[in-house]
Amino acid sequence: MNRSKWCVRLPFLVCFFLSVSQAQIDEATRKLSHDIFQQLVEINTTDSVGSVTAASEAMAQRFREAGFADSDKQILGPNDRKQNLVVRLHGTGKHQPILLIGHLDVVEAHPEDWTTNPFQFVEKDGFYYGRGTQDMKSGDAIMVTTLIRFKNEGYTPDRDIILALTADEEGGKSNGVEWLLKNHRDLVNAEFVFNSDGGGILSDQGKPVMMTVDATEKLYADFRLSVTNPGGHSSLPTPDNAIYQLADGLARLERYHFPFELNEVTRAYYERMAKVETGERASDMKAILKNPPEQAAIARLSRDPIDNSTLHTTCVATRLNAGHANNALPQRAEANVNCRILPGHSAEEVRQELIRVLADPKIAVLYVNNFGEVFDHAPDRKSLPPPPLRRDVFAPLEKITSEMWPGTPVVPDMATGASDGIYTTAAGLPTYGITGIAVDRDDIRAHGRDERLGIRSYYEGVDFYYRYLKAVTSE
Ligand SMILES: [Zn+2]
């Protein structure tokens, strides 16, 4: 049936339904994937009050019901609240295993900021709402659904498929991927890794623009800007005030842009995108690829937050804390500045640049590690180079993408956030962020309020992952 023809004649809702049911999944799969998604969203897995363990146990129960042996699913982790789940579907052993990773934890969500309850799975206006609908309980639910479908069918892949659902990607002290690699490498060792926390279809008003694959990522770093002062009585202000000094420095940082820079992956990205985009965006993309690049084109593209983050290291103030009493001059003023650093640069290089930009020796620039510990020197480690663009990963991806979203290019991409891929990459496992979930470029709500995912997008993601993973594991 030609869907677009029907859509002209049928009322919008029916038309929408036809769109939804376009994904080639049966009712049982639809229900299974829906129920798992709902279950995960409704288990609070925030670091503050949630439990990743509860989510791991719920998924382990699903695998048990699907007939996975106890020896093929393990719950393990460093403490009671941060237990990870590792599940193995056995293959023929023709190739080395593949590891699928997904984090179960979510960013905090304050119900008073939301229009729905963030820990309730709400269906509204063609979307599923709830914390984790984009980042990344949808991806978790899809991976669980896919393995259960494989098991139900009696499908034997040509390599073991290992799924690790883990804790503390978003923060916290017990990162599950790091912990598993360190303590149970044998359980998760693989030839390469698919991370569902990246990649996917970028769409514009529901129309797919490209299938992105996260093939490298920026380095994450926090810095504490700190000004101290003897303080005094607020009835007798002095010229050197910790709050004003910090604020002036932050204003200089706000106006500063880190240099424009392309690498192998982002260059390939813009080469492909220049053919997809139209008008000024397309010509700007061509102009930045020139040698030398055109400055006006860089400036125009950089107005888009995604392009800006792709073309530059970024540092932005995210927290502020100062003073100790309403009637006292501040003895201390501090800000957190969060940086996302382009591959090939270290956190220490960026710290030195911050010192230069802040241009005030009274503002100390300290590096803050994952545990909140503070240092007057940042790591010199540069983010790792991209893994090879493997044929056994990309050829099936091109194939399934062209079947499901004809004409949509597959574009290797640099993740501008940071994900658990840093741990697998650092452990020598080539890692690719791949999903079939589509999100509009102006509807990226991960970590934000009213996080949501299009219902149609979700079921297409379910359909895609099954077809793609099967293609990768069956030649
Ligand atoms: Zn995530």
XYZ file of C-alpha atoms and ligand atoms in Angstrom:
476
model
C 0.000 0.000 0.000
C 1.234 3.437 -0.846
C 1.123 5.159 2.474
C 1.357 8.726 1.259
C -1.585 8.274 -1.069
C -3.734 6.954 1.748
C -2.675 9.773 3.961
C -4.252 12.343 1.687
C -7.620 10.680 2.032
C -7.660 9.520 5.604
C -7.948 11.637 8.715
C -4.688 12.486 10.443
C -5.000 9.973 13.247
C -5.561 7.020 10.985
C -2.710 8.228 8.860
C -0.528 8.424 11.926
C -1.482 4.899 12.841
C -0.426 3.688 9.417
C 2.912 5.366 9.962
C 3.288 3.692 13.322
C 2.534 0.263 12.014
C 4.989 0.634 9.162
C 7.702 -0.980 11.256
C 7.670 -4.661 10.410
C 7.063 -6.071 13.824
C 4.276 -8.354 14.952
C 1.859 -7.582 17.764
C 3.667 -9.828 20.270
C 6.978 -8.049 19.639
C 5.291 -4.693 19.825
C 3.785 -5.564 23.193
C 6.999 -7.083 24.536
C 9.090 -4.079 23.551
C 6.464 -1.678 24.894
C 6.211 -3.457 28.247
C 9.974 -3.648 28.750
C 10.368 0.040 27.866
C 7.591 1.015 30.271
C 9.008 -1.174 33.023
C 12.477 0.382 32.694
C 11.242 3.987 32.645
C 9.126 3.354 35.737
C 12.069 1.972 37.734
C 13.875 5.031 39.086
C 17.587 4.559 38.371
C 18.900 7.999 39.327
C 22.091 8.141 41.367
C 20.398 10.029 44.225
C 17.503 7.753 45.186
C 17.160 5.185 42.400
C 18.399 1.641 42.026
C 20.145 0.286 38.965
C 20.027 -3.098 40.676
C 16.209 -3.101 40.543
C 16.347 -2.549 36.777
C 19.012 -5.253 36.338
C 16.902 -7.715 38.308
C 13.766 -6.895 36.331
C 15.584 -7.550 33.060
C 17.209 -10.719 34.427
C 13.717 -11.964 35.242
C 12.660 -11.319 31.634
C 15.652 -13.315 30.364
C 14.867 -16.114 32.822
C 11.290 -16.314 31.513
C 12.647 -16.399 27.954
C 14.710 -19.485 28.793
C 18.217 -18.077 29.316
C 20.209 -20.337 31.630
C 21.324 -18.883 34.954
C 24.945 -19.388 33.924
C 24.331 -17.082 30.941
C 23.045 -14.143 32.931
C 24.851 -12.643 35.851
C 24.106 -9.755 38.131
C 27.269 -8.259 39.519
C 28.709 -4.984 40.670
C 30.614 -3.187 43.416
C 27.676 -2.425 45.752
C 23.980 -3.114 46.375
C 22.520 -0.264 44.328
C 24.837 -0.505 41.324
C 24.565 -4.073 40.136
C 25.076 -4.633 36.402
C 23.481 -7.328 34.270
C 25.528 -9.360 31.792
C 23.691 -11.759 29.474
C 25.124 -14.045 26.807
C 23.353 -15.530 23.808
C 25.541 -18.332 22.494
C 26.555 -18.395 18.849
C 28.329 -20.936 16.683
C 31.705 -19.512 17.689
C 32.744 -18.870 14.113
C 33.814 -15.361 15.140
C 34.801 -13.668 18.371
C 31.881 -12.326 20.433
C 30.235 -8.962 20.004
C 29.443 -6.865 23.078
C 26.330 -4.678 23.294
C 26.395 -2.011 25.990
C 23.701 0.217 27.460
C 23.505 2.165 30.678
C 20.494 1.699 32.945
C 20.993 4.815 35.031
C 19.337 8.116 34.178
C 20.001 11.762 34.950
C 18.061 13.284 37.853
C 14.585 14.590 37.016
C 12.647 16.965 39.256
C 8.893 16.303 38.901
C 8.111 19.994 39.526
C 9.986 20.929 36.317
C 8.051 18.466 34.182
C 4.545 18.514 32.738
C 4.317 14.722 33.278
C 5.687 12.531 36.047
C 9.231 11.726 34.834
C 9.083 8.236 36.341
C 5.792 7.347 34.748
C 5.643 6.072 31.187
C 3.141 8.446 29.594
C 1.815 8.146 26.059
C 0.791 11.541 24.711
C 0.509 13.228 21.280
C 2.400 10.486 19.475
C 5.247 10.367 22.004
C 6.333 8.325 24.986
C 7.288 10.656 27.839
C 9.499 9.847 30.797
C 13.070 10.144 32.042
C 15.217 7.838 29.936
C 12.914 7.698 26.902
C 15.771 9.115 24.813
C 18.772 8.480 27.058
C 18.682 5.514 27.005
C 16.042 3.152 28.315
C 14.636 2.943 24.798
C 17.967 1.509 23.632
C 18.121 -0.844 26.621
C 14.583 -2.082 26.005
C 15.336 -2.624 22.323
C 18.462 -4.679 23.041
C 16.612 -6.809 25.614
C 13.686 -7.310 23.214
C 16.028 -8.304 20.387
C 17.868 -10.959 22.406
C 14.592 -12.395 23.677
C 13.270 -12.564 20.109
C 16.434 -14.329 18.959
C 16.078 -16.815 21.804
C 12.391 -17.433 21.109
C 13.146 -18.107 17.462
C 16.002 -20.453 18.258
C 18.321 -18.203 16.241
C 22.012 -19.073 16.534
C 24.286 -16.153 15.617
C 27.733 -16.772 14.144
C 29.299 -15.309 17.280
C 28.256 -14.966 20.920
C 26.219 -11.848 21.588
C 26.928 -10.400 25.017
C 24.678 -7.726 26.483
C 25.883 -5.583 29.393
C 23.331 -3.288 31.048
C 25.256 -1.095 33.417
C 25.366 1.548 36.131
C 26.631 5.092 36.480
C 27.214 6.327 32.964
C 25.622 9.638 33.864
C 27.626 10.122 37.036
C 28.064 8.309 40.310
C 31.106 6.422 41.461
C 30.442 2.936 40.120
C 30.656 3.017 36.355
C 29.549 -0.460 35.333
C 31.451 -0.744 32.055
C 34.694 0.323 33.674
C 34.073 -2.043 36.589
C 33.229 -5.040 34.368
C 36.286 -4.515 32.172
C 38.495 -4.293 35.223
C 37.016 -7.131 37.274
C 35.351 -9.513 34.788
C 37.019 -8.926 31.475
C 36.358 -12.567 30.479
C 32.594 -11.996 30.755
C 32.530 -9.019 28.410
C 35.520 -9.564 26.146
C 34.605 -9.076 22.494
C 35.953 -8.352 19.041
C 34.013 -5.107 18.892
C 31.292 -3.210 20.714
C 27.940 -1.688 19.815
C 26.925 1.095 22.142
C 23.221 1.956 21.921
C 23.966 5.259 23.668
C 24.914 6.936 20.414
C 24.228 7.195 16.742
C 20.785 6.829 15.190
C 18.616 8.641 12.718
C 18.785 12.410 12.878
C 15.531 13.717 11.471
C 14.022 17.059 10.636
C 10.286 17.338 11.346
C 10.030 13.567 11.180
C 11.921 13.287 7.897
C 15.136 11.244 8.178
C 18.228 13.273 7.291
C 20.980 10.772 8.038
C 21.883 7.619 9.909
C 24.726 8.600 12.193
C 27.269 6.203 13.662
C 29.278 7.488 16.594
C 32.808 6.542 15.624
C 34.744 8.777 17.988
C 33.877 11.015 20.887
C 34.890 14.135 22.676
C 36.720 14.043 25.976
C 34.786 15.176 29.062
C 36.362 17.409 31.681
C 35.138 19.545 34.575
C 37.072 22.491 35.945
C 36.534 24.458 39.118
C 37.140 28.171 38.872
C 37.848 29.480 42.310
C 38.495 32.940 43.756
C 39.265 33.422 47.437
C 39.414 36.634 49.424
C 39.837 37.634 53.100
C 36.264 38.970 52.958
C 35.028 41.423 55.591
C 31.969 43.400 56.557
C 29.607 44.133 53.671
C 29.090 47.702 54.915
C 32.698 48.381 53.846
C 33.101 47.013 50.273
C 36.595 46.811 48.836
C 37.634 46.879 45.178
C 38.698 43.232 45.094
C 35.532 41.184 45.426
C 35.603 37.435 44.794
C 32.160 37.412 43.141
C 32.927 40.249 40.727
C 36.318 38.773 39.848
C 34.766 35.419 39.047
C 31.866 36.986 37.139
C 34.248 39.091 35.026
C 36.270 35.979 34.195
C 33.128 34.058 33.244
C 32.060 36.909 30.964
C 35.400 36.639 29.150
C 34.905 32.881 28.838
C 31.392 33.390 27.474
C 32.746 35.495 24.604
C 35.576 33.105 23.794
C 35.372 30.399 21.127
C 37.875 27.571 21.001
C 39.518 27.230 17.573
C 37.763 25.593 14.643
C 39.137 22.136 13.967
C 38.255 19.121 11.820
C 39.463 15.534 12.217
C 39.156 12.439 10.034
C 35.641 11.621 11.231
C 34.186 15.136 11.278
C 35.683 15.848 7.848
C 33.989 12.714 6.455
C 30.825 13.795 8.234
C 30.717 17.232 6.558
C 31.699 15.822 3.178
C 28.641 13.560 3.296
C 26.370 16.152 4.871
C 27.207 18.755 2.239
C 25.508 16.434 -0.265
C 22.437 15.976 1.936
C 21.844 19.539 3.048
C 20.625 22.313 0.774
C 21.052 26.057 0.379
C 23.351 28.035 2.634
C 24.013 25.145 5.023
C 25.302 22.999 2.153
C 27.541 25.747 0.768
C 28.817 26.580 4.268
C 29.768 22.950 4.786
C 31.724 22.934 1.541
C 33.339 26.231 2.513
C 34.666 24.928 5.843
C 36.254 21.941 4.070
C 38.348 24.272 1.894
C 41.930 25.092 2.657
C 41.932 27.604 4.215
C 38.366 27.282 5.531
C 36.012 30.217 5.111
C 35.648 32.088 8.399
C 32.148 33.452 7.717
C 30.908 29.920 6.991
C 32.403 28.645 10.263
C 30.657 31.445 12.156
C 27.282 30.760 10.524
C 27.439 27.000 11.071
C 28.570 27.493 14.651
C 25.242 29.145 15.500
C 23.769 25.634 15.416
C 24.581 23.987 18.777
C 25.336 20.611 17.165
C 27.645 22.047 14.504
C 29.248 24.322 17.067
C 30.038 21.356 19.259
C 31.311 19.342 16.297
C 33.666 22.074 15.113
C 35.045 23.276 18.430
C 36.102 22.247 21.875
C 33.439 23.804 24.110
C 33.602 24.979 27.725
C 30.545 26.309 29.488
C 29.718 27.431 33.030
C 27.276 24.975 34.584
C 27.274 25.781 38.318
C 27.940 28.740 40.548
C 28.500 28.971 44.284
C 29.661 31.997 46.252
C 29.510 33.848 49.549
C 28.627 32.700 53.027
C 26.336 35.396 54.505
C 24.070 38.193 53.272
C 26.011 40.792 55.245
C 29.560 39.608 54.546
C 31.956 40.197 51.683
C 32.463 36.874 49.891
C 35.484 34.876 50.992
C 34.998 32.454 48.175
C 33.383 32.340 44.723
C 33.410 29.176 42.632
C 32.048 28.049 39.294
C 32.053 24.705 37.547
C 33.001 24.860 33.906
C 32.234 21.775 31.839
C 34.354 21.140 28.752
C 33.952 18.768 25.814
C 37.335 18.418 24.204
C 38.056 17.507 20.575
C 40.077 14.325 19.904
C 43.798 14.896 19.968
C 43.711 17.349 22.879
C 44.169 16.799 26.573
C 42.335 18.240 29.565
C 45.565 19.935 30.669
C 45.840 21.767 27.328
C 42.328 23.072 27.852
C 43.076 24.055 31.459
C 45.991 26.153 30.217
C 43.735 27.776 27.628
C 41.116 28.565 30.302
C 43.801 30.243 32.400
C 44.772 32.345 29.398
C 41.168 33.297 28.547
C 40.142 34.083 32.124
C 43.198 36.330 32.222
C 43.152 36.877 35.970
C 45.754 35.195 38.210
C 43.281 35.456 41.104
C 41.036 32.896 39.403
C 42.446 29.439 40.105
C 41.559 26.832 37.481
C 41.427 23.356 39.015
C 40.649 20.024 37.403
C 37.787 18.016 38.952
C 37.809 14.260 38.413
C 34.812 11.858 38.314
C 34.896 11.528 42.079
C 34.787 15.264 42.715
C 38.442 15.374 43.741
C 40.252 18.547 42.773
C 43.750 18.884 41.285
C 45.903 21.791 40.171
C 46.918 19.835 37.075
C 44.675 17.991 34.626
C 45.451 14.674 32.882
C 47.711 14.912 29.852
C 45.898 11.992 28.213
C 44.466 12.865 24.797
C 41.232 11.302 23.622
C 41.810 8.219 21.528
C 41.833 8.147 17.730
C 38.714 6.760 15.980
C 38.493 2.982 15.402
C 38.596 1.636 11.839
C 35.335 1.890 9.909
C 34.924 -1.916 9.712
C 33.180 -3.458 6.722
C 31.387 -6.093 8.832
C 29.811 -3.229 10.770
C 29.151 -0.710 8.007
C 28.078 -2.913 5.061
C 25.057 -4.376 6.927
C 24.302 -0.905 8.276
C 24.172 0.568 4.767
C 21.942 -2.303 3.684
C 19.361 -2.168 6.490
C 19.316 1.639 6.466
C 18.566 1.729 2.751
C 15.773 -0.823 3.248
C 14.146 1.042 6.106
C 14.881 4.673 5.207
C 15.618 4.708 1.461
C 18.025 7.415 0.396
C 19.244 8.193 3.915
C 23.047 8.300 4.047
C 25.096 6.528 6.713
C 27.404 9.112 8.249
C 30.256 8.397 10.665
C 30.001 10.966 13.407
C 31.777 12.282 16.465
C 29.723 12.098 19.641
C 29.790 15.513 21.234
C 28.787 14.113 24.585
C 30.792 11.434 26.313
C 29.652 7.849 26.756
C 30.770 4.530 28.151
C 32.503 4.038 24.799
C 35.542 5.723 26.339
C 36.069 2.677 28.565
C 35.632 0.048 25.867
C 37.753 2.061 23.437
C 40.468 2.500 26.050
C 40.358 -1.283 26.642
C 41.171 -1.812 22.955
C 37.669 -2.782 21.829
C 36.591 -0.871 18.700
C 33.290 0.770 19.640
C 30.474 2.075 17.470
C 27.399 3.985 18.590
C 24.562 2.478 16.565
C 20.766 2.577 16.951
C 17.744 2.835 14.685
C 15.970 5.404 16.824
C 15.083 8.681 15.136
C 15.079 11.994 16.966
C 14.380 15.386 15.410
C 17.393 17.680 15.505
C 15.401 20.236 17.509
C 13.830 17.694 19.856
C 16.927 16.394 21.631
C 15.728 16.254 25.227
C 18.207 13.856 26.805
C 18.993 15.152 30.323
C 16.272 17.813 29.879
C 12.700 18.297 30.997
C 9.796 16.454 29.373
C 12.153 13.943 27.770
C 10.245 12.043 25.101
C 10.572 9.743 22.121
C 8.263 9.435 19.128
C 6.201 6.261 19.299
C 6.835 5.512 15.660
C 10.540 6.132 16.159
C 10.633 3.612 18.988
C 9.079 0.741 17.049
C 11.220 1.464 14.009
C 14.157 1.249 16.387
C 12.907 -2.155 17.575
C 12.585 -3.337 13.986
C 15.940 -1.923 12.936
C 17.968 -3.438 15.744
C 16.616 -6.924 15.173
C 17.328 -6.781 11.452
C 20.718 -5.145 11.830
C 22.032 -7.379 14.599
C 20.889 -10.416 12.663
C 22.646 -9.158 9.536
C 25.880 -8.541 11.475
C 25.819 -11.989 13.075
C 24.774 -14.114 10.110
C 26.731 -12.734 7.126
Zn 23.274 8.083 27.739
